[in-house]
Amino acid sequence: GDSVTQMEGPVTLSEEAFLTINCTYTATGYPSLFWYVQYPGEGLQLLLKATKADDKGSNKGFEATYRKETTSFHLEKGSVQVSDSAVYFCALITTGGGNKLTFGTGTQLKVEL
Amino acid sequence: IAGITQAPTSQILAAGRRMTLRCTQDMRHNAMYWYRQDLGLGLRLIHYSNTAGTTGKGEVPDGYSVSRANTDDFPLTLASAVPSQTSVYFCASSDSGATYNEQFFGPGTRLTVL
């Protein structure tokens, strides 16, 4: 079956540091890949997406590139801010899996001054 | 309203009691979902509905039931709550005709079963 593996957190960084959150996947079909973000006390929001190999999703300074050869979709940001503190979820949908998202376990990011 | 609303925001419930979590969306999305979020486990799909009048089981359906009488509403019922159902519950919706099926999430319901 489909699965998503994320690096465990929490990840604690100083403001303006470089961020990488690793995400790898296994999928029976050809997946679309997503990063969702959950701010404290809120629901999940779509951060970025990529629907085919070598696509780069980007939003709010975050980027992730769909790497089919390594089955990865790592999230990066060049300079994090305190306001980026949240839980980040990697997820996928496969064409054979209907509309159902498969999520990773989430990675908590804490950014300190 | 715009988006997805869930009610109640939080609830403490005695074991054995029946509880319905409500979810309403105004985006005319045909697909809706219920997830539970537990620490270290991420989000797990409980039930889903691809269109009004149909429902399906997700990864963890036991102890839960859903109905989809119309496009906008997708209530989740716990017939006889147990402590292991203590969790945060999120409702989501998507336009299944969209290319990448982005799901939009509600704010969640925090449920504690004692």
Short mmCIF file of C-alpha atoms in Angstrom, two decimals:
data_model
loop_
_atom_site.label_atom_id
_atom_site.label_comp_id
_atom_site.label_asym_id
_atom_site.label_seq_id
_atom_site.Cartn_x
_atom_site.Cartn_y
_atom_site.Cartn_z
CA GLY A 1 0.00 0.00 0.00
CA ASP A 2 0.88 3.66 -0.11
CA SER A 3 2.96 5.18 2.66
CA VAL A 4 4.81 8.37 3.55
CA THR A 5 7.82 8.59 5.84
CA GLN A 6 8.91 11.88 7.40
CA MET A 7 11.81 12.75 9.62
CA GLU A 8 10.84 12.80 13.25
CA GLY A 9 10.71 16.02 15.18
CA PRO A 10 10.69 18.27 16.87
CA VAL A 11 13.10 20.28 14.78
CA THR A 12 14.35 23.38 16.58
CA LEU A 13 16.05 26.14 14.60
CA SER A 14 17.16 29.68 15.13
CA GLU A 15 15.51 32.39 13.07
CA GLU A 16 17.05 32.77 9.59
CA ALA A 17 18.42 29.23 9.63
CA PHE A 18 18.04 26.87 6.67
CA LEU A 19 15.30 24.26 6.94
CA THR A 20 15.08 20.80 5.46
CA ILE A 21 12.35 18.32 6.37
CA ASN A 22 12.83 14.99 4.66
CA CYS A 23 9.95 13.07 3.11
CA THR A 24 10.05 9.80 1.19
CA TYR A 25 7.17 7.78 -0.15
CA THR A 26 6.09 4.45 -1.53
CA ALA A 27 3.15 4.31 -3.88
CA THR A 28 1.50 1.72 -6.09
CA GLY A 29 0.45 4.31 -8.65
CA TYR A 30 1.84 7.60 -9.87
CA PRO A 31 1.28 9.98 -6.97
CA SER A 32 0.69 13.67 -6.60
CA LEU A 33 2.63 15.01 -3.63
CA PHE A 34 1.72 17.64 -1.07
CA TRP A 35 3.00 19.47 1.95
CA TYR A 36 0.39 20.61 4.45
CA VAL A 37 1.05 22.90 7.42
CA GLN A 38 -0.81 22.99 10.72
CA TYR A 39 -0.39 26.09 12.86
CA PRO A 40 -1.13 25.76 16.59
CA GLY A 41 -4.81 25.23 17.28
CA GLU A 42 -5.80 25.16 13.62
CA GLY A 43 -6.64 22.70 10.89
CA LEU A 44 -4.32 21.74 8.06
CA GLN A 45 -3.65 24.08 5.15
CA LEU A 46 -2.12 23.16 1.84
CA LEU A 47 1.38 24.66 1.65
CA LEU A 48 2.54 23.42 -1.74
CA LYS A 49 2.09 20.61 -4.22
CA ALA A 50 3.69 18.83 -7.18
CA THR A 51 1.85 16.57 -9.56
CA LYS A 52 4.60 15.06 -11.72
CA ALA A 53 8.26 14.16 -11.60
CA ASP A 54 10.72 17.09 -11.44
CA ASP A 55 7.95 19.57 -10.63
CA LYS A 56 8.88 22.07 -7.95
CA GLY A 57 6.15 23.29 -5.65
CA SER A 58 6.71 26.59 -3.88
CA ASN A 59 4.84 28.91 -1.55
CA LYS A 60 5.74 31.40 1.21
CA GLY A 61 9.45 30.80 0.64
CA PHE A 62 9.09 27.02 1.00
CA GLU A 63 10.05 24.70 -1.86
CA ALA A 64 9.90 20.98 -2.56
CA THR A 65 10.90 19.08 -5.69
CA TYR A 66 9.23 15.84 -6.79
CA ARG A 67 12.08 13.34 -7.21
CA LYS A 68 10.79 10.14 -8.73
CA GLU A 69 14.21 8.48 -8.85
CA THR A 70 14.64 8.80 -5.08
CA THR A 71 10.88 8.77 -4.25
CA SER A 72 11.36 11.93 -2.23
CA PHE A 73 9.71 15.31 -1.72
CA HIS A 74 11.88 17.14 0.81
CA LEU A 75 10.67 20.50 2.11
CA GLU A 76 13.17 23.36 2.22
CA LYS A 77 13.24 27.01 3.20
CA GLY A 78 16.29 29.22 3.04
CA SER A 79 15.55 31.42 6.06
CA VAL A 80 12.93 30.43 8.60
CA GLN A 81 10.97 32.83 10.78
CA VAL A 82 9.36 32.41 14.17
CA SER A 83 6.00 32.51 12.38
CA ASP A 84 6.94 29.28 10.55
CA SER A 85 6.64 27.34 13.79
CA ALA A 86 4.06 24.67 13.03
CA VAL A 87 3.64 21.00 12.25
CA TYR A 88 4.38 20.02 8.65
CA PHE A 89 2.80 16.99 6.97
CA CYS A 90 3.93 15.33 3.77
CA ALA A 91 1.13 13.56 1.89
CA LEU A 92 0.32 11.83 -1.37
CA ILE A 93 -2.61 10.87 -3.55
CA THR A 94 -2.33 8.17 -6.20
CA THR A 95 -4.43 7.99 -9.32
CA GLY A 96 -5.49 4.50 -8.31
CA GLY A 97 -6.30 5.53 -4.75
CA GLY A 98 -9.26 7.73 -5.44
CA ASN A 99 -9.31 10.99 -3.54
CA LYS A 100 -7.78 9.62 -0.37
CA LEU A 101 -4.69 11.33 1.03
CA THR A 102 -2.00 9.28 2.74
CA PHE A 103 -0.18 11.36 5.34
CA GLY A 104 3.15 11.12 7.03
CA THR A 105 3.26 11.39 10.81
CA GLY A 106 4.12 15.08 10.77
CA THR A 107 7.23 17.02 11.79
CA GLN A 108 7.02 19.75 14.39
CA LEU A 109 9.15 22.80 13.67
CA LYS A 110 10.06 25.28 16.38
CA VAL A 111 11.82 28.47 15.38
CA GLU A 112 13.43 30.53 18.12
CA LEU A 113 14.78 34.08 18.14
CA ILE B 1 -19.65 31.03 6.09
CA ALA B 2 -16.76 30.19 3.86
CA GLY B 3 -15.01 26.85 3.88
CA ILE B 4 -15.62 24.09 6.40
CA THR B 5 -17.12 24.39 9.84
CA GLN B 6 -17.04 21.75 12.56
CA ALA B 7 -18.98 21.49 15.79
CA PRO B 8 -18.42 21.23 18.64
CA THR B 9 -14.95 22.73 19.03
CA SER B 10 -14.27 20.40 21.93
CA GLN B 11 -16.17 17.86 23.96
CA ILE B 12 -15.64 15.70 27.02
CA LEU B 13 -17.70 12.54 26.85
CA ALA B 14 -18.34 9.63 29.19
CA ALA B 15 -17.51 6.20 27.81
CA GLY B 16 -20.53 4.44 26.37
CA ARG B 17 -22.25 7.63 25.31
CA ARG B 18 -23.31 8.37 21.74
CA MET B 19 -21.81 11.42 20.05
CA THR B 20 -22.19 13.05 16.65
CA LEU B 21 -19.54 15.40 15.30
CA ARG B 22 -20.90 17.81 12.73
CA CYS B 23 -19.23 19.02 9.56
CA THR B 24 -20.59 21.46 6.99
CA GLN B 25 -18.95 22.86 3.86
CA ASP B 26 -20.16 25.61 1.55
CA MET B 27 -17.79 25.04 -1.34
CA ARG B 28 -20.08 22.56 -3.13
CA HIS B 29 -17.32 19.97 -3.04
CA ASN B 30 -18.55 16.52 -3.88
CA ALA B 31 -15.99 14.63 -1.76
CA MET B 32 -15.74 14.78 2.04
CA TYR B 33 -13.57 13.01 4.61
CA TRP B 34 -13.14 12.41 8.31
CA TYR B 35 -9.68 12.02 9.84
CA ARG B 36 -8.42 11.54 13.35
CA GLN B 37 -5.12 13.01 14.45
CA ASP B 38 -3.09 11.30 17.14
CA LEU B 39 0.40 12.19 18.32
CA GLY B 40 3.03 10.18 16.47
CA LEU B 41 0.51 8.73 14.06
CA GLY B 42 -0.32 11.69 11.88
CA LEU B 43 -3.76 11.82 10.30
CA ARG B 44 -5.64 8.62 9.60
CA LEU B 45 -8.72 8.41 7.42
CA ILE B 46 -11.85 7.16 9.18
CA HIS B 47 -14.54 7.39 6.50
CA TYR B 48 -15.03 9.24 3.27
CA SER B 49 -17.75 10.11 0.78
CA ASN B 50 -17.06 10.69 -2.90
CA THR B 51 -20.52 12.12 -3.53
CA ALA B 52 -23.82 12.65 -1.76
CA GLY B 53 -25.52 9.35 -1.02
CA THR B 54 -22.32 7.28 -0.94
CA THR B 55 -19.80 6.55 1.79
CA GLY B 56 -16.72 4.39 2.18
CA LYS B 57 -14.44 3.06 4.89
CA GLY B 58 -11.00 4.45 5.45
CA GLU B 59 -8.06 3.15 7.40
CA VAL B 60 -9.65 3.16 10.89
CA PRO B 61 -13.46 2.89 10.52
CA ASP B 62 -14.32 0.67 13.50
CA GLY B 63 -16.57 2.33 16.06
CA TYR B 64 -17.56 5.14 13.72
CA SER B 65 -20.35 5.67 11.20
CA VAL B 66 -21.12 8.43 8.71
CA SER B 67 -23.94 9.54 6.46
CA ARG B 68 -24.08 11.86 3.47
CA ALA B 69 -27.66 12.91 2.90
CA ASN B 70 -26.68 16.03 0.95
CA THR B 71 -23.62 17.73 -0.53
CA ASP B 72 -22.91 20.08 2.36
CA ASP B 73 -23.10 17.92 5.50
CA PHE B 74 -21.07 14.91 6.60
CA PRO B 75 -21.70 13.98 10.26
CA LEU B 76 -19.53 11.45 12.10
CA THR B 77 -21.19 9.35 14.80
CA LEU B 78 -19.62 7.41 17.63
CA ALA B 79 -22.34 4.97 18.67
CA SER B 80 -20.76 4.03 22.00
CA ALA B 81 -17.62 6.04 22.74
CA VAL B 82 -14.50 4.38 24.17
CA PRO B 83 -11.38 6.04 25.63
CA SER B 84 -9.29 5.03 22.60
CA GLN B 85 -11.44 7.40 20.55
CA THR B 86 -9.94 10.34 22.40
CA SER B 87 -8.42 12.34 19.57
CA VAL B 88 -8.67 15.45 17.44
CA TYR B 89 -11.07 14.95 14.55
CA PHE B 90 -10.77 16.82 11.28
CA CYS B 91 -13.30 17.02 8.50
CA ALA B 92 -12.10 17.83 4.99
CA SER B 93 -13.56 18.27 1.53
CA SER B 94 -12.31 18.30 -2.03
CA ASP B 95 -13.52 18.77 -5.56
CA SER B 96 -12.85 15.30 -6.91
CA GLY B 97 -12.83 16.72 -10.41
CA ALA B 98 -9.84 18.92 -9.67
CA THR B 99 -6.53 17.89 -11.17
CA TYR B 100 -4.69 17.45 -7.91
CA ASN B 101 -7.56 16.95 -5.48
CA GLU B 102 -6.50 19.51 -2.86
CA GLN B 103 -8.32 18.84 0.38
CA PHE B 104 -9.58 21.70 2.54
CA PHE B 105 -9.72 21.11 6.27
CA GLY B 106 -11.96 22.29 9.04
CA PRO B 107 -10.62 23.61 12.36
CA GLY B 108 -11.07 20.30 14.16
CA THR B 109 -12.99 18.90 17.13
CA ARG B 110 -11.05 17.86 20.22
CA LEU B 111 -12.81 14.88 21.79
CA THR B 112 -11.96 13.38 25.17
CA VAL B 113 -13.62 10.13 26.20
CA LEU B 114 -13.37 9.32 29.91
#
